[in-house]
mmCIF file of C-alpha atoms in Angstrom:
data_model
loop_
_atom_site.group_PDB
_atom_site.id
_atom_site.type_symbol
_atom_site.label_atom_id
_atom_site.label_comp_id
_atom_site.label_asym_id
_atom_site.label_seq_id
_atom_site.Cartn_x
_atom_site.Cartn_y
_atom_site.Cartn_z
ATOM 1 C CA MET A 49 211.007 199.310 131.029
ATOM 2 C CA THR A 50 213.808 199.033 128.472
ATOM 3 C CA LYS A 51 212.666 199.750 124.558
ATOM 4 C CA LEU A 52 214.382 197.404 122.500
ATOM 5 C CA ILE A 53 215.011 196.667 118.721
ATOM 6 C CA PHE A 54 215.254 192.623 118.380
ATOM 7 C CA MET A 55 217.002 190.826 114.877
ATOM 8 C CA GLY A 56 217.191 187.177 114.111
ATOM 9 C CA THR A 57 215.773 185.611 111.480
ATOM 10 C CA PRO A 58 215.813 181.302 112.641
ATOM 11 C CA ASP A 59 213.752 179.416 114.944
ATOM 12 C CA PHE A 60 216.274 179.982 117.319
ATOM 13 C CA SER A 61 215.765 183.787 117.038
ATOM 14 C CA ALA A 62 212.159 182.899 117.634
ATOM 15 C CA THR A 63 212.138 181.343 120.608
ATOM 16 C CA VAL A 64 214.975 184.253 122.277
ATOM 17 C CA LEU A 65 211.576 186.640 120.481
ATOM 18 C CA LYS A 66 208.879 184.629 122.156
ATOM 19 C CA GLY A 67 211.000 185.239 124.885
ATOM 20 C CA LEU A 68 211.299 188.815 125.483
ATOM 21 C CA LEU A 69 208.042 189.744 124.827
ATOM 22 C CA THR A 70 206.848 187.680 127.683
ATOM 23 C CA ASP A 71 208.717 189.473 130.398
ATOM 24 C CA ASP A 72 207.122 193.189 131.418
ATOM 25 C CA ARG A 73 210.476 194.789 131.755
ATOM 26 C CA TYR A 74 210.923 195.136 128.059
ATOM 27 C CA GLU A 75 209.219 197.147 125.196
ATOM 28 C CA ILE A 76 210.030 195.370 121.638
ATOM 29 C CA LEU A 77 209.368 198.429 119.412
ATOM 30 C CA ALA A 78 210.216 197.021 116.288
ATOM 31 C CA VAL A 79 211.462 193.431 114.733
ATOM 32 C CA VAL A 80 214.479 193.010 111.935
ATOM 33 C CA THR A 81 214.359 190.188 110.095
ATOM 34 C CA GLN A 82 215.664 188.958 106.949
ATOM 35 C CA PRO A 83 213.324 189.214 103.875
ATOM 36 C CA ASP A 84 211.589 186.378 102.783
ATOM 37 C CA ARG A 85 213.217 183.875 100.033
ATOM 38 C CA ALA A 86 211.948 181.073 97.842
ATOM 39 C CA VAL A 87 213.499 177.573 98.972
ATOM 40 C CA GLY A 88 212.130 174.292 97.868
ATOM 41 C CA ARG A 89 212.375 172.594 94.142
ATOM 42 C CA LYS A 90 209.226 174.617 94.080
ATOM 43 C CA LYS A 91 210.423 177.916 95.371
ATOM 44 C CA VAL A 92 207.378 178.855 97.251
ATOM 45 C CA ILE A 93 208.095 182.137 99.266
ATOM 46 C CA GLN A 94 208.888 181.840 103.156
ATOM 47 C CA GLU A 95 208.726 183.645 105.707
ATOM 48 C CA THR A 96 211.144 184.015 108.440
ATOM 49 C CA PRO A 97 210.464 181.858 112.185
ATOM 50 C CA VAL A 98 210.649 185.635 113.313
ATOM 51 C CA LYS A 99 208.742 187.404 110.677
ATOM 52 C CA GLN A 100 205.919 185.186 112.134
ATOM 53 C CA ALA A 101 206.116 185.123 115.903
ATOM 54 C CA ALA A 102 206.326 189.185 115.038
ATOM 55 C CA LYS A 103 202.998 189.068 113.241
ATOM 56 C CA GLU A 104 201.782 186.692 115.723
ATOM 57 C CA ALA A 105 202.740 189.490 118.403
ATOM 58 C CA GLY A 106 201.143 192.095 116.528
ATOM 59 C CA LEU A 107 204.682 194.296 116.448
ATOM 60 C CA PRO A 108 206.830 196.465 113.232
ATOM 61 C CA ILE A 109 208.596 194.429 111.154
ATOM 62 C CA TYR A 110 211.409 195.808 108.978
ATOM 63 C CA GLN A 111 213.274 193.442 106.750
ATOM 64 C CA PRO A 112 216.120 195.392 104.507
ATOM 65 C CA GLU A 113 218.309 192.582 102.083
ATOM 66 C CA LYS A 114 221.362 195.162 103.271
ATOM 67 C CA LEU A 115 220.686 197.230 106.267
ATOM 68 C CA SER A 116 223.925 199.793 106.198
ATOM 69 C CA GLY A 117 222.538 202.209 104.868
ATOM 70 C CA SER A 118 219.000 201.684 104.230
ATOM 71 C CA PRO A 119 216.205 204.045 104.870
ATOM 72 C CA GLU A 120 214.915 201.161 107.281
ATOM 73 C CA MET A 121 217.907 201.508 109.263
ATOM 74 C CA GLU A 122 217.089 205.529 109.399
ATOM 75 C CA ASP A 123 214.061 204.061 110.264
ATOM 76 C CA LEU A 124 214.872 202.390 113.455
ATOM 77 C CA MET A 125 216.971 205.003 114.453
ATOM 78 C CA LYS A 126 213.972 206.971 115.217
ATOM 79 C CA LEU A 127 212.190 204.886 116.909
ATOM 80 C CA GLY A 128 213.879 205.857 120.366
ATOM 81 C CA ALA A 129 214.702 202.357 121.676
ATOM 82 C CA ASP A 130 217.751 202.176 124.283
ATOM 83 C CA GLY A 131 219.522 198.832 122.516
ATOM 84 C CA ILE A 132 219.572 196.280 120.272
ATOM 85 C CA VAL A 133 219.078 192.190 121.106
ATOM 86 C CA THR A 134 220.181 190.227 118.113
ATOM 87 C CA ALA A 135 220.550 186.415 117.447
ATOM 88 C CA ALA A 136 221.196 184.962 114.809
ATOM 89 C CA PHE A 137 220.497 188.048 112.366
ATOM 90 C CA GLY A 138 222.451 187.189 109.612
ATOM 91 C CA GLN A 139 223.890 190.656 108.680
ATOM 92 C CA PHE A 140 226.730 192.561 110.017
ATOM 93 C CA LEU A 141 225.304 195.896 111.886
ATOM 94 C CA PRO A 142 226.435 199.354 110.762
ATOM 95 C CA SER A 143 228.693 201.083 113.181
ATOM 96 C CA LYS A 144 226.317 203.777 113.303
ATOM 97 C CA LEU A 145 223.570 201.950 113.854
ATOM 98 C CA LEU A 146 225.375 200.544 117.203
ATOM 99 C CA ASP A 147 226.362 203.823 118.019
ATOM 100 C CA SER A 148 223.168 205.373 118.469
ATOM 101 C CA MET A 149 221.949 203.120 121.055
ATOM 102 C CA ASP A 150 222.990 202.323 124.907
ATOM 103 C CA PHE A 151 223.993 198.814 124.347
ATOM 104 C CA ALA A 152 223.751 196.007 121.851
ATOM 105 C CA VAL A 153 224.353 192.744 122.609
ATOM 106 C CA ASN A 154 224.127 189.223 120.783
ATOM 107 C CA VAL A 155 222.847 186.026 121.547
ATOM 108 C CA HIS A 156 225.349 183.250 120.051
ATOM 109 C CA ALA A 157 224.973 179.979 120.026
ATOM 110 C CA SER A 158 228.427 178.952 121.528
ATOM 111 C CA LEU A 159 231.150 178.942 124.296
ATOM 112 C CA LEU A 160 232.631 181.861 122.951
ATOM 113 C CA PRO A 161 235.795 182.852 122.081
ATOM 114 C CA LYS A 162 235.160 178.898 120.624
ATOM 115 C CA HIS A 163 233.276 178.434 117.498
ATOM 116 C CA ARG A 164 232.647 182.397 116.344
ATOM 117 C CA GLY A 165 230.966 182.629 112.817
ATOM 118 C CA GLY A 166 227.685 181.472 111.071
ATOM 119 C CA ALA A 167 227.795 177.709 112.156
ATOM 120 C CA PRO A 168 228.531 177.221 115.778
ATOM 121 C CA ILE A 169 226.235 174.028 116.224
ATOM 122 C CA HIS A 170 227.209 172.915 113.498
ATOM 123 C CA TYR A 171 231.248 172.651 114.100
ATOM 124 C CA ALA A 172 230.476 171.889 117.937
ATOM 125 C CA LEU A 173 228.736 168.636 116.610
ATOM 126 C CA ILE A 174 231.456 167.722 113.447
ATOM 127 C CA GLN A 175 234.502 168.585 115.828
ATOM 128 C CA GLY A 176 233.113 166.384 118.676
ATOM 129 C CA ASP A 177 232.754 168.726 121.352
ATOM 130 C CA GLU A 178 231.634 167.887 124.460
ATOM 131 C CA GLU A 179 229.763 170.567 125.349
ATOM 132 C CA ALA A 180 227.955 173.057 123.780
ATOM 133 C CA GLY A 181 226.017 176.427 124.843
ATOM 134 C CA VAL A 182 225.235 180.486 124.770
ATOM 135 C CA THR A 183 227.285 183.391 125.064
ATOM 136 C CA ILE A 184 225.801 186.984 125.874
ATOM 137 C CA MET A 185 227.939 189.407 124.463
ATOM 138 C CA GLU A 186 228.350 193.207 123.604
ATOM 139 C CA MET A 187 228.262 193.903 120.300
ATOM 140 C CA VAL A 188 231.171 195.284 118.305
ATOM 141 C CA LYS A 189 232.325 195.648 114.344
ATOM 142 C CA GLU A 190 234.376 192.514 114.449
ATOM 143 C CA MET A 191 232.678 189.735 113.920
ATOM 144 C CA ASP A 192 231.336 187.886 117.669
ATOM 145 C CA ALA A 193 234.117 189.561 119.012
ATOM 146 C CA GLY A 194 232.652 191.848 121.480
ATOM 147 C CA ASP A 195 232.959 191.203 125.696
ATOM 148 C CA MET A 196 230.922 188.254 127.228
ATOM 149 C CA ILE A 197 228.312 189.574 129.738
ATOM 150 C CA SER A 198 227.195 185.879 130.266
ATOM 151 C CA ARG A 199 227.724 182.111 128.998
ATOM 152 C CA ARG A 200 225.815 178.405 130.115
ATOM 153 C CA SER A 201 226.866 175.288 129.067
ATOM 154 C CA ILE A 202 225.016 172.039 127.942
ATOM 155 C CA PRO A 203 226.598 168.359 127.409
ATOM 156 C CA ILE A 204 226.658 166.885 123.780
ATOM 157 C CA THR A 205 225.090 163.908 123.668
ATOM 158 C CA ASP A 206 225.205 161.429 120.881
ATOM 159 C CA GLU A 207 221.946 161.689 120.424
ATOM 160 C CA ASP A 208 222.372 164.987 119.596
ATOM 161 C CA ASN A 209 222.629 166.683 116.442
ATOM 162 C CA VAL A 210 221.909 170.270 114.947
ATOM 163 C CA GLY A 211 218.140 169.885 114.926
ATOM 164 C CA THR A 212 217.811 169.077 118.422
ATOM 165 C CA LEU A 213 220.713 170.931 119.578
ATOM 166 C CA PHE A 214 219.464 173.909 118.236
ATOM 167 C CA GLU A 215 216.306 173.467 119.995
ATOM 168 C CA LYS A 216 218.192 173.082 123.573
ATOM 169 C CA LEU A 217 220.385 176.110 122.655
ATOM 170 C CA ALA A 218 217.552 178.207 121.565
ATOM 171 C CA LEU A 219 216.246 177.515 125.047
ATOM 172 C CA VAL A 220 219.141 178.050 126.718
ATOM 173 C CA GLY A 221 219.516 181.511 124.828
ATOM 174 C CA ARG A 222 216.142 182.227 125.909
ATOM 175 C CA ASP A 223 216.685 181.616 129.827
ATOM 176 C CA LEU A 224 220.042 183.304 130.119
ATOM 177 C CA LEU A 225 219.661 186.188 128.190
ATOM 178 C CA LEU A 226 216.544 186.974 129.986
ATOM 179 C CA ASP A 227 219.080 186.425 133.639
ATOM 180 C CA THR A 228 221.253 188.569 132.319
ATOM 181 C CA LEU A 229 219.935 191.311 130.378
ATOM 182 C CA SER A 230 218.251 193.488 133.201
ATOM 183 C CA ALA A 231 221.420 193.174 135.435
ATOM 184 C CA TYR A 232 223.820 194.186 132.629
ATOM 185 C CA ILE A 233 221.878 196.783 131.528
ATOM 186 C CA ALA A 234 221.934 198.178 135.846
ATOM 187 C CA GLY A 235 225.300 198.022 135.307
ATOM 188 C CA GLU A 236 225.591 195.657 137.238
ATOM 189 C CA ILE A 237 227.673 192.519 135.288
ATOM 190 C CA LYS A 238 231.127 193.331 133.864
ATOM 191 C CA PRO A 239 231.594 191.931 131.086
ATOM 192 C CA GLU A 240 234.821 190.130 129.948
ATOM 193 C CA PRO A 241 237.124 190.067 127.320
ATOM 194 C CA GLN A 242 237.196 187.290 125.134
ATOM 195 C CA ASP A 243 240.767 185.570 125.167
ATOM 196 C CA PRO A 244 242.072 185.730 121.838
ATOM 197 C CA SER A 245 244.676 182.498 122.212
ATOM 198 C CA GLN A 246 241.498 180.585 122.507
ATOM 199 C CA VAL A 247 239.498 181.982 119.416
ATOM 200 C CA THR A 248 238.336 179.531 116.598
ATOM 201 C CA PHE A 249 235.825 180.028 114.004
ATOM 202 C CA SER A 250 233.355 177.847 112.433
ATOM 203 C CA PRO A 251 231.837 179.494 109.093
ATOM 204 C CA ASN A 252 228.824 178.746 106.913
ATOM 205 C CA ILE A 253 228.802 175.494 105.868
ATOM 206 C CA LYS A 254 230.164 174.699 102.087
ATOM 207 C CA PRO A 255 229.273 172.590 99.564
ATOM 208 C CA GLU A 256 232.365 170.600 99.480
ATOM 209 C CA GLU A 257 232.585 169.924 102.738
ATOM 210 C CA GLU A 258 229.380 167.903 103.164
ATOM 211 C CA LYS A 259 230.765 165.521 101.371
ATOM 212 C CA LEU A 260 231.990 162.375 103.446
ATOM 213 C CA ASP A 261 235.723 160.538 102.873
ATOM 214 C CA TRP A 262 235.313 157.041 103.716
ATOM 215 C CA ASN A 263 239.403 157.376 104.660
ATOM 216 C CA LYS A 264 238.195 158.992 108.222
ATOM 217 C CA SER A 265 236.914 156.645 111.134
ATOM 218 C CA ASN A 266 233.632 155.977 112.366
ATOM 219 C CA ARG A 267 233.652 158.120 114.679
ATOM 220 C CA GLN A 268 234.638 161.028 112.496
ATOM 221 C CA LEU A 269 232.174 160.448 110.402
ATOM 222 C CA PHE A 270 229.102 159.907 112.766
ATOM 223 C CA ASN A 271 230.115 163.686 113.828
ATOM 224 C CA GLN A 272 229.783 165.132 110.146
ATOM 225 C CA ILE A 273 226.385 163.013 109.372
ATOM 226 C CA ARG A 274 224.777 164.297 113.191
ATOM 227 C CA GLY A 275 226.986 167.536 112.763
ATOM 228 C CA MET A 276 224.710 168.481 109.230
ATOM 229 C CA ASN A 277 221.505 166.670 109.793
ATOM 230 C CA PRO A 278 218.865 167.946 109.393
ATOM 231 C CA TRP A 279 220.802 170.899 107.458
ATOM 232 C CA PRO A 280 222.675 170.992 105.266
ATOM 233 C CA VAL A 281 222.977 166.880 104.840
ATOM 234 C CA ALA A 282 225.910 164.990 104.449
ATOM 235 C CA HIS A 283 226.462 162.746 101.129
ATOM 236 C CA THR A 284 228.447 160.431 99.553
ATOM 237 C CA PHE A 285 228.024 158.631 96.472
ATOM 238 C CA LEU A 286 226.201 155.457 95.328
ATOM 239 C CA LYS A 287 227.046 153.603 91.210
ATOM 240 C CA GLY A 288 227.752 157.339 90.784
ATOM 241 C CA ASP A 289 224.748 159.054 92.084
ATOM 242 C CA ARG A 290 224.743 160.824 94.845
ATOM 243 C CA PHE A 291 223.310 159.418 98.053
ATOM 244 C CA LYS A 292 222.479 161.403 101.720
ATOM 245 C CA ILE A 293 222.835 159.690 104.843
ATOM 246 C CA TYR A 294 221.050 161.533 107.575
ATOM 247 C CA GLU A 295 221.947 158.956 110.023
ATOM 248 C CA ALA A 296 224.382 156.849 111.139
ATOM 249 C CA LEU A 297 225.926 155.231 113.941
ATOM 250 C CA PRO A 298 229.823 154.194 114.535
ATOM 251 C CA VAL A 299 230.384 149.929 115.069
ATOM 252 C CA GLU A 300 232.201 147.529 115.129
ATOM 253 C CA GLY A 301 233.968 146.686 111.759
ATOM 254 C CA GLN A 302 236.990 146.246 109.146
ATOM 255 C CA GLY A 303 237.580 146.400 105.118
ATOM 256 C CA ASN A 304 238.322 148.904 102.491
ATOM 257 C CA PRO A 305 237.044 152.301 103.485
ATOM 258 C CA GLY A 306 233.733 152.586 101.473
ATOM 259 C CA GLU A 307 233.084 148.717 101.441
ATOM 260 C CA ILE A 308 229.829 147.198 102.059
ATOM 261 C CA LEU A 309 230.587 144.960 105.133
ATOM 262 C CA SER A 310 227.187 143.194 105.616
ATOM 263 C CA ILE A 311 223.518 143.481 104.476
ATOM 264 C CA GLY A 312 220.900 142.734 106.935
ATOM 265 C CA LYS A 313 216.959 143.341 106.418
ATOM 266 C CA LYS A 314 217.406 146.185 108.522
ATOM 267 C CA GLU A 315 220.938 146.926 108.892
ATOM 268 C CA LEU A 316 223.380 148.535 105.953
ATOM 269 C CA ILE A 317 227.135 148.220 107.475
ATOM 270 C CA VAL A 318 229.701 150.088 105.669
ATOM 271 C CA ALA A 319 233.685 149.937 106.196
ATOM 272 C CA THR A 320 235.677 152.969 107.442
ATOM 273 C CA ALA A 321 238.870 153.911 107.996
ATOM 274 C CA GLN A 322 238.906 152.746 111.522
ATOM 275 C CA GLY A 323 235.941 150.950 112.507
ATOM 276 C CA ALA A 324 232.793 150.743 109.791
ATOM 277 C CA LEU A 325 229.427 152.743 109.944
ATOM 278 C CA SER A 326 225.538 151.587 110.467
ATOM 279 C CA LEU A 327 223.443 153.432 107.779
ATOM 280 C CA LYS A 328 220.143 154.054 109.731
ATOM 281 C CA GLN A 329 218.359 157.210 107.163
ATOM 282 C CA VAL A 330 219.334 157.761 103.758
ATOM 283 C CA GLN A 331 217.702 159.620 100.954
ATOM 284 C CA PRO A 332 218.827 157.843 97.356
ATOM 285 C CA ALA A 333 218.973 160.181 94.477
ATOM 286 C CA GLY A 334 215.355 161.381 93.327
ATOM 287 C CA LYS A 335 213.674 159.752 96.140
ATOM 288 C CA PRO A 336 212.973 160.880 100.038
ATOM 289 C CA LYS A 337 214.360 160.559 102.931
ATOM 290 C CA MET A 338 213.590 156.762 104.085
ATOM 291 C CA ASP A 339 214.858 154.723 107.222
ATOM 292 C CA ILE A 340 217.181 151.571 105.808
ATOM 293 C CA ALA A 341 214.847 149.469 105.894
ATOM 294 C CA SER A 342 212.592 150.799 103.862
ATOM 295 C CA PHE A 343 216.291 151.516 101.688
ATOM 296 C CA LEU A 344 216.670 148.064 101.397
ATOM 297 C CA ASN A 345 213.442 146.438 100.910
ATOM 298 C CA GLY A 346 213.504 148.913 97.290
ATOM 299 C CA VAL A 347 215.710 150.661 95.611
ATOM 300 C CA GLY A 348 218.854 149.160 97.894
ATOM 301 C CA ARG A 349 217.462 145.177 97.187
ATOM 302 C CA THR A 350 220.024 144.992 94.485
ATOM 303 C CA LEU A 351 223.143 146.575 96.426
ATOM 304 C CA THR A 352 225.490 142.899 97.374
ATOM 305 C CA VAL A 353 228.461 143.233 99.997
ATOM 306 C CA GLY A 354 231.769 144.358 98.262
ATOM 307 C CA GLU A 355 230.311 147.370 97.029
ATOM 308 C CA ARG A 356 231.393 150.598 97.778
ATOM 309 C CA PHE A 357 230.573 154.140 98.754
ATOM 310 C CA GLY A 358 232.606 157.365 97.518
ATOM 311 C CA ASP A 359 233.354 158.289 94.388
#
C-alpha cells in the first residue's frame, strides 16, 4: 500500500481526496489544507472543503499559514510517506519537502501546457476554449511546469460556467488520478515534458478584470460573464452603482455599446460592440441575486430604453 500525504483546499480537491480514500491501494497519512478563513459580510469562520472531508474520514489535518519552514512541514517529513498528491492546494511546496519524497504529483485543472496558474477554469471559459481538462503532472519548483503523466479532456458547452466546469473537472481529475497513479509509481508511465512554446498562464482574477467592457462583442462578454460565475462575478455600472451580472445570453441587436435596446416583462436586451446580450441573472447594488423578471418588476421597473450600462 502506497502511503500518501494529500494537499488541497476547495471542493475540487475534496472530490479528489474522497476518490483516493475509496482506493485500497493508498493510505492517506495526513491532509494539508489552507487555514480556516472568515468569509462573507458577517466574517463567519469557514473550514475548507478538504478539511471537512478529512474530518469525516478521521484523518490528521495540518493547516500552516505558510508551509515552508513551518513546524508542520517538519512533522510531515517524519511521517514516512512515499509521496505527495496535491490538487488546488494554494501554496508552493518547498524543495526540501519535495526532495524528501519518492514522488510528488499535482492534479491540475487544465490541459497543460495551456493555462498554468491559479485560475485555469476561469480562463478556459473567458478565452472561449472549446475544451477543458485535467493534467496529472510531476511537481517541480516552477509553477505547473512539471512533466505530464496523463491528460484527459472534456468539451466546454455554452451551458457551462465556472461552477459547472469545476464539478465536471473534479470528477475527471479524481478518475484520471486513480487510473494512472499506480502505473506511474510502478514506472509504467514515462512522463512527457511540456512544450515551452505552447505555455500560457491563467493567474488569479484581478478585481479590475471583473468589470465588463461593453465595447467588446456579445460573445466575448458572454464568455467573461460565465467565466466569473459563481465567483468572482462580472460587473458593470447602472446609474453610478455597481451592477453584477451572473448570467446572460448573446442575441441579435444593434446599438451603442451598453445601451438598453428593449425591455419586456422577462427580458432586458443590452447592446454590445457586436450584437447584444439578454441579461438573465443579475444583482443590483444592495440587493440579492435575482432573475431578470424579478429585477424588472422591482428596482428595475423605472428603466427605459436608451439608458446605458457602464461608467
